C-alpha positions as protocol buffer text, in pm:
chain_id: "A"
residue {
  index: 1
  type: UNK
  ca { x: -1724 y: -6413 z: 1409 }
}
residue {
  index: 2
  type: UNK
  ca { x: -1881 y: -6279 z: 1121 }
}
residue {
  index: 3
  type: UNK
  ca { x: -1811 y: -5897 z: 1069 }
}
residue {
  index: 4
  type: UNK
  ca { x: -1465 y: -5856 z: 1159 }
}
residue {
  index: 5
  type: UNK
  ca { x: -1433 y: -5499 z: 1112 }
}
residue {
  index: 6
  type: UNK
  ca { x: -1650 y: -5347 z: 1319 }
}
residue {
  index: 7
  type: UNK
  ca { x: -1453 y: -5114 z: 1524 }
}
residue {
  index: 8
  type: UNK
  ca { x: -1506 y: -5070 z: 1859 }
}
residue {
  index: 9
  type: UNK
  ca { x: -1724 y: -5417 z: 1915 }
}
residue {
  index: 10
  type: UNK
  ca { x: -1575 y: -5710 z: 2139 }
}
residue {
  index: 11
  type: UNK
  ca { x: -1496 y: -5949 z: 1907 }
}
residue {
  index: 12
  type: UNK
  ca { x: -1454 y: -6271 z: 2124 }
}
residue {
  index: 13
  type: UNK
  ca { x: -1405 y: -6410 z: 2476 }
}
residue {
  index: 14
  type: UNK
  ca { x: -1113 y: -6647 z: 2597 }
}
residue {
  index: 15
  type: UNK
  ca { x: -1043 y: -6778 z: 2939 }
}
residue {
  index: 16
  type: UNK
  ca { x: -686 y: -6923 z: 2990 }
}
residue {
  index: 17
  type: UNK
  ca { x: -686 y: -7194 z: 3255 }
}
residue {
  index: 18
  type: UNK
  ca { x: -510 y: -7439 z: 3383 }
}
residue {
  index: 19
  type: UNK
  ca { x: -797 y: -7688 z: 3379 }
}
residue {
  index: 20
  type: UNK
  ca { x: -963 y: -7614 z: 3088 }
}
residue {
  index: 21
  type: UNK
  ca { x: -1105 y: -7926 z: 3010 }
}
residue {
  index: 22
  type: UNK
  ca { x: -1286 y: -7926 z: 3303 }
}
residue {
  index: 23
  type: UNK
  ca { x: -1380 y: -7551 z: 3261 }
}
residue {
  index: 24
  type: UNK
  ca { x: -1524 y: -7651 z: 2936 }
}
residue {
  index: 25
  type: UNK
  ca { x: -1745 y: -7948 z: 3092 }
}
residue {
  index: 26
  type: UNK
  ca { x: -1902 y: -7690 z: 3352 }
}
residue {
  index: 27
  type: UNK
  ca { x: -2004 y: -7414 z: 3096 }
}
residue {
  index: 28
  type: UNK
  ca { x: -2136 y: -7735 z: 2874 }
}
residue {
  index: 29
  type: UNK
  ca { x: -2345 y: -7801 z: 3179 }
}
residue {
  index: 30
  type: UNK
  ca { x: -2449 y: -7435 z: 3286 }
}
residue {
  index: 31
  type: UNK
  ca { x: -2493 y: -7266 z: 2990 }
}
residue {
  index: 32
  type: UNK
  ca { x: -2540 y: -7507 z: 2700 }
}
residue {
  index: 33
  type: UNK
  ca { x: -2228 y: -7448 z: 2511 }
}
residue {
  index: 34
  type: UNK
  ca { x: -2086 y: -7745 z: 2273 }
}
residue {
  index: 35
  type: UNK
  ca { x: -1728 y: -7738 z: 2223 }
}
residue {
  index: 36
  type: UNK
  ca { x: -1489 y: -7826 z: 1925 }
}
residue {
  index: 37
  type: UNK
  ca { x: -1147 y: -7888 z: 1968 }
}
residue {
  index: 38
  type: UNK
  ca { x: -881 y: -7636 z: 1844 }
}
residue {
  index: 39
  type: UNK
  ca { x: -546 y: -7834 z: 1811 }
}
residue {
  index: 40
  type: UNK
  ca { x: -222 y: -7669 z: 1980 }
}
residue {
  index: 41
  type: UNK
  ca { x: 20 y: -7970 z: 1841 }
}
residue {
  index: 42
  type: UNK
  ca { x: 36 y: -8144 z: 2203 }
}
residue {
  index: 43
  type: UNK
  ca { x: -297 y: -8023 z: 2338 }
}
residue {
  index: 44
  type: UNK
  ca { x: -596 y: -7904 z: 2206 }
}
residue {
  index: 45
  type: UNK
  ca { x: -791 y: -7579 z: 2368 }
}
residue {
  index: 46
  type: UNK
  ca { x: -1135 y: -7574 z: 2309 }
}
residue {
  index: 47
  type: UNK
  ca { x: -1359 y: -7338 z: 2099 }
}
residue {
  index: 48
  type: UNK
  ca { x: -1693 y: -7269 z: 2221 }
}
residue {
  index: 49
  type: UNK
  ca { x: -2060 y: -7230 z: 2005 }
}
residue {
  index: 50
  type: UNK
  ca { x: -2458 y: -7182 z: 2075 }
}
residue {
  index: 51
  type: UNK
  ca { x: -2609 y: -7540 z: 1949 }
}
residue {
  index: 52
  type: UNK
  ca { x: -2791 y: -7274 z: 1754 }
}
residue {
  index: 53
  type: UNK
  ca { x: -2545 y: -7131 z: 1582 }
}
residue {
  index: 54
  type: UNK
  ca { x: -2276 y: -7428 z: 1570 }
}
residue {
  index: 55
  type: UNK
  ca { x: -2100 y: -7210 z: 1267 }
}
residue {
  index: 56
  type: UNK
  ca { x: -1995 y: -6869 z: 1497 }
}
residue {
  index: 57
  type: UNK
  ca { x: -1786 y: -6958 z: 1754 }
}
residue {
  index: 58
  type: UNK
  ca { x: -1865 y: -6747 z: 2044 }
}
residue {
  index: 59
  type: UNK
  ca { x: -1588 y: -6800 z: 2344 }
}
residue {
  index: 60
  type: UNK
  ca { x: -1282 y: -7013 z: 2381 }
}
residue {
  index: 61
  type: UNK
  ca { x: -1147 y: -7190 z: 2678 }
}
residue {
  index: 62
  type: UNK
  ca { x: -742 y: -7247 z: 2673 }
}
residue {
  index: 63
  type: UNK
  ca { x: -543 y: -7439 z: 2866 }
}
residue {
  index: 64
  type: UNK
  ca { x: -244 y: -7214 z: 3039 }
}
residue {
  index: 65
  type: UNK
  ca { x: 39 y: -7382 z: 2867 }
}
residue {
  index: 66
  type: UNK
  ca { x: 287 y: -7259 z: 2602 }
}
residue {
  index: 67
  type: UNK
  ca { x: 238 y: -6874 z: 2493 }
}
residue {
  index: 68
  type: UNK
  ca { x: -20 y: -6861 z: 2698 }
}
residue {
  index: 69
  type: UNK
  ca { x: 76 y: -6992 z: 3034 }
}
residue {
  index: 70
  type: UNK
  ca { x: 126 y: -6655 z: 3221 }
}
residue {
  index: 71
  type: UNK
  ca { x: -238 y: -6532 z: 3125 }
}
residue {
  index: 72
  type: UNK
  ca { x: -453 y: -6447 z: 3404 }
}
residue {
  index: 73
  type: UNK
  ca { x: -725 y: -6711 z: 3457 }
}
residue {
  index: 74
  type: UNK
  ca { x: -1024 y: -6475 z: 3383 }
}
residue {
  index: 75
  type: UNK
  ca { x: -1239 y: -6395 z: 3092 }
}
residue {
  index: 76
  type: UNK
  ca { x: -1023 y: -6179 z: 2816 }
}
residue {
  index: 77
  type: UNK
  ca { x: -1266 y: -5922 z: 2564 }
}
residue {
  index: 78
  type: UNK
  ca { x: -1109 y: -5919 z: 2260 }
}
residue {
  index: 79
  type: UNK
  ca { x: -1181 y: -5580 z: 2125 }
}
residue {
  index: 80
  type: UNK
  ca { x: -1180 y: -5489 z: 1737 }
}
residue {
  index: 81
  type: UNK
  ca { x: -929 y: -5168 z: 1654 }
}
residue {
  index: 82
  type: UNK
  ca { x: -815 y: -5012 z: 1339 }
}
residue {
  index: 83
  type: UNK
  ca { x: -517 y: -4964 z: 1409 }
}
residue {
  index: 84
  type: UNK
  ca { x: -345 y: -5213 z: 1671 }
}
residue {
  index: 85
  type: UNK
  ca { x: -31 y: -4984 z: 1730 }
}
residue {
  index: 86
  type: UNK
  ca { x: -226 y: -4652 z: 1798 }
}
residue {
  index: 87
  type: UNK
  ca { x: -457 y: -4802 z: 2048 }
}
residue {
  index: 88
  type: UNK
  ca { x: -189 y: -4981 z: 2244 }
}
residue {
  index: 89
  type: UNK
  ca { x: -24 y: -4660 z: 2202 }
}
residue {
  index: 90
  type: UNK
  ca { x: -298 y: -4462 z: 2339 }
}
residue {
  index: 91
  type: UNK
  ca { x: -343 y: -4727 z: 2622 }
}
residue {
  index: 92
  type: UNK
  ca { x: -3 y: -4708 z: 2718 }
}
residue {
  index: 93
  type: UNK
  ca { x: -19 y: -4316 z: 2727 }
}
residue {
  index: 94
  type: UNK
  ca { x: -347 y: -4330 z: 2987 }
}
residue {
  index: 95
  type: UNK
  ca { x: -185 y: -4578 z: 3210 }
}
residue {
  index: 96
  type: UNK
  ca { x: -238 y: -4936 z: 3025 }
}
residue {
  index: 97
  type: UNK
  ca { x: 52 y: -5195 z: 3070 }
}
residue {
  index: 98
  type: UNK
  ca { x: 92 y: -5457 z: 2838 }
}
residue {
  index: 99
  type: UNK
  ca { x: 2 y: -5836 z: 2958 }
}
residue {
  index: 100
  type: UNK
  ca { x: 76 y: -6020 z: 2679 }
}
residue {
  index: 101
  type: UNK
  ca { x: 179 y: -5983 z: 2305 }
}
residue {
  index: 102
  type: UNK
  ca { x: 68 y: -6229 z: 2025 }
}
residue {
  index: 103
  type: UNK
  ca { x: 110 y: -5976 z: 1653 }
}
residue {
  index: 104
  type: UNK
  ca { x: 109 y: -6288 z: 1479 }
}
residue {
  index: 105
  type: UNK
  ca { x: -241 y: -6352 z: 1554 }
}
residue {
  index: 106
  type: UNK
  ca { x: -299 y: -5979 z: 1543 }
}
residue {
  index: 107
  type: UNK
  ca { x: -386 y: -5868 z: 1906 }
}
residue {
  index: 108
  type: UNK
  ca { x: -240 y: -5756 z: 2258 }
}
residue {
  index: 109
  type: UNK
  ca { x: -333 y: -5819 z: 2586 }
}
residue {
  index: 110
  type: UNK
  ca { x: -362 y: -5512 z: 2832 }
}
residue {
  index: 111
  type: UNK
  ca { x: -471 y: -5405 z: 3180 }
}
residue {
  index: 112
  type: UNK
  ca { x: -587 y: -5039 z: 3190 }
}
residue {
  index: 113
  type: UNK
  ca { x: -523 y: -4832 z: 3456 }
}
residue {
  index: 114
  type: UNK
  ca { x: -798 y: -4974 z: 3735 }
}
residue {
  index: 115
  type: UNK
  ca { x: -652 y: -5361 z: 3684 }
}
residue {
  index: 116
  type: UNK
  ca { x: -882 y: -5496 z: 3429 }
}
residue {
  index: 117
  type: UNK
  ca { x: -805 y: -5717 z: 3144 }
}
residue {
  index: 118
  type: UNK
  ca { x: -895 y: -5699 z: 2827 }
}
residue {
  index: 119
  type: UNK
  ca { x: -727 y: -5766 z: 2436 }
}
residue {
  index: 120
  type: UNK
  ca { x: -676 y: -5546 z: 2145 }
}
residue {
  index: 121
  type: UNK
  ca { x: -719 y: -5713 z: 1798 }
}
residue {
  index: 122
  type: UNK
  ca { x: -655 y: -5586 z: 1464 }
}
residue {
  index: 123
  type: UNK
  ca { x: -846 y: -5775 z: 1168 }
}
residue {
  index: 124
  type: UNK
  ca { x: -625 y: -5996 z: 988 }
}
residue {
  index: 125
  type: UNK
  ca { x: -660 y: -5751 z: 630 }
}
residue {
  index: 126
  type: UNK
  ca { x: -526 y: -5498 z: 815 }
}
residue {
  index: 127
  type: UNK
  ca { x: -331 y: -5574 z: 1059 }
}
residue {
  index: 128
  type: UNK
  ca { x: -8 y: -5685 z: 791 }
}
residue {
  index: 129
  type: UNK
  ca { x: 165 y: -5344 z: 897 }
}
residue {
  index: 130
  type: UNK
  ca { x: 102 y: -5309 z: 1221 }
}
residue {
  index: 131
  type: UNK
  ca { x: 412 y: -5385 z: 1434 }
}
residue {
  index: 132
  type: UNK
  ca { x: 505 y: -5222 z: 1764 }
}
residue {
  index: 133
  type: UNK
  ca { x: 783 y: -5006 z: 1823 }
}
């Protein structure tokens, strides 16, 4: 996660599941991913890197507990926006519905209008007056 303001690019991938320390252990062993551990107080979800890039973090795999228990158990596209308000705005106006809200950590989870998932994120320098109304 180097440039994070580039508009338009998908920023990061996170899959919420109920298992996901066993989720972690198969994409260790298909795909060669090495895993540090996020803490979430009683839990820890799981942060995902290339060995050859162990600084950029390139996925995440969650546990579906706390403020993130009603997630769907797919993968999530976290998608970089200027302005987090106007897009969910705009996605709400062509037929989005909102999954799941998280402004303090600067993004919102939609569906648009065929089903599909995917999150909205605002970089953290500007996303200090975004709020939805």
């Amino acid at each position: 996660m180097t440039e994070l303001s580039k508009t338009g690019m998908i920023l990061w991938w996170d899959l919420t599941v109920p298992n996901a320390t066993e989720i972690r252990d198969f994409y260790r062993s298909v795909v060669g991913w090495d895993f540090a551990e996020v803490p979430m107080g009683e839990y820890a979800d799981y942060s995902a890197y290339r060995r050859e890039a162990p600084e950029e973090p390139v996925a995440g795999v969650c546990h579906a507990r706390g403020i993130n228990a009603n997630l769907p158990g797919v993968w999530i596209p976290y998608v970089v926006v200027e302005d987090l308000p106007a897009a969910v705005a705009a996605a709400l106006a062509r037929g989005g519905v909102v999954r799941h809200e998280n402004m303090d950590a600067g993004y919102i989870i939609l569906a648009d209008p065929a089903g599909a998932i995917f999150a909205l994120y605002q970089t953290p320098a500007t996303s200090e007056s975004a709020a939805i109304e």
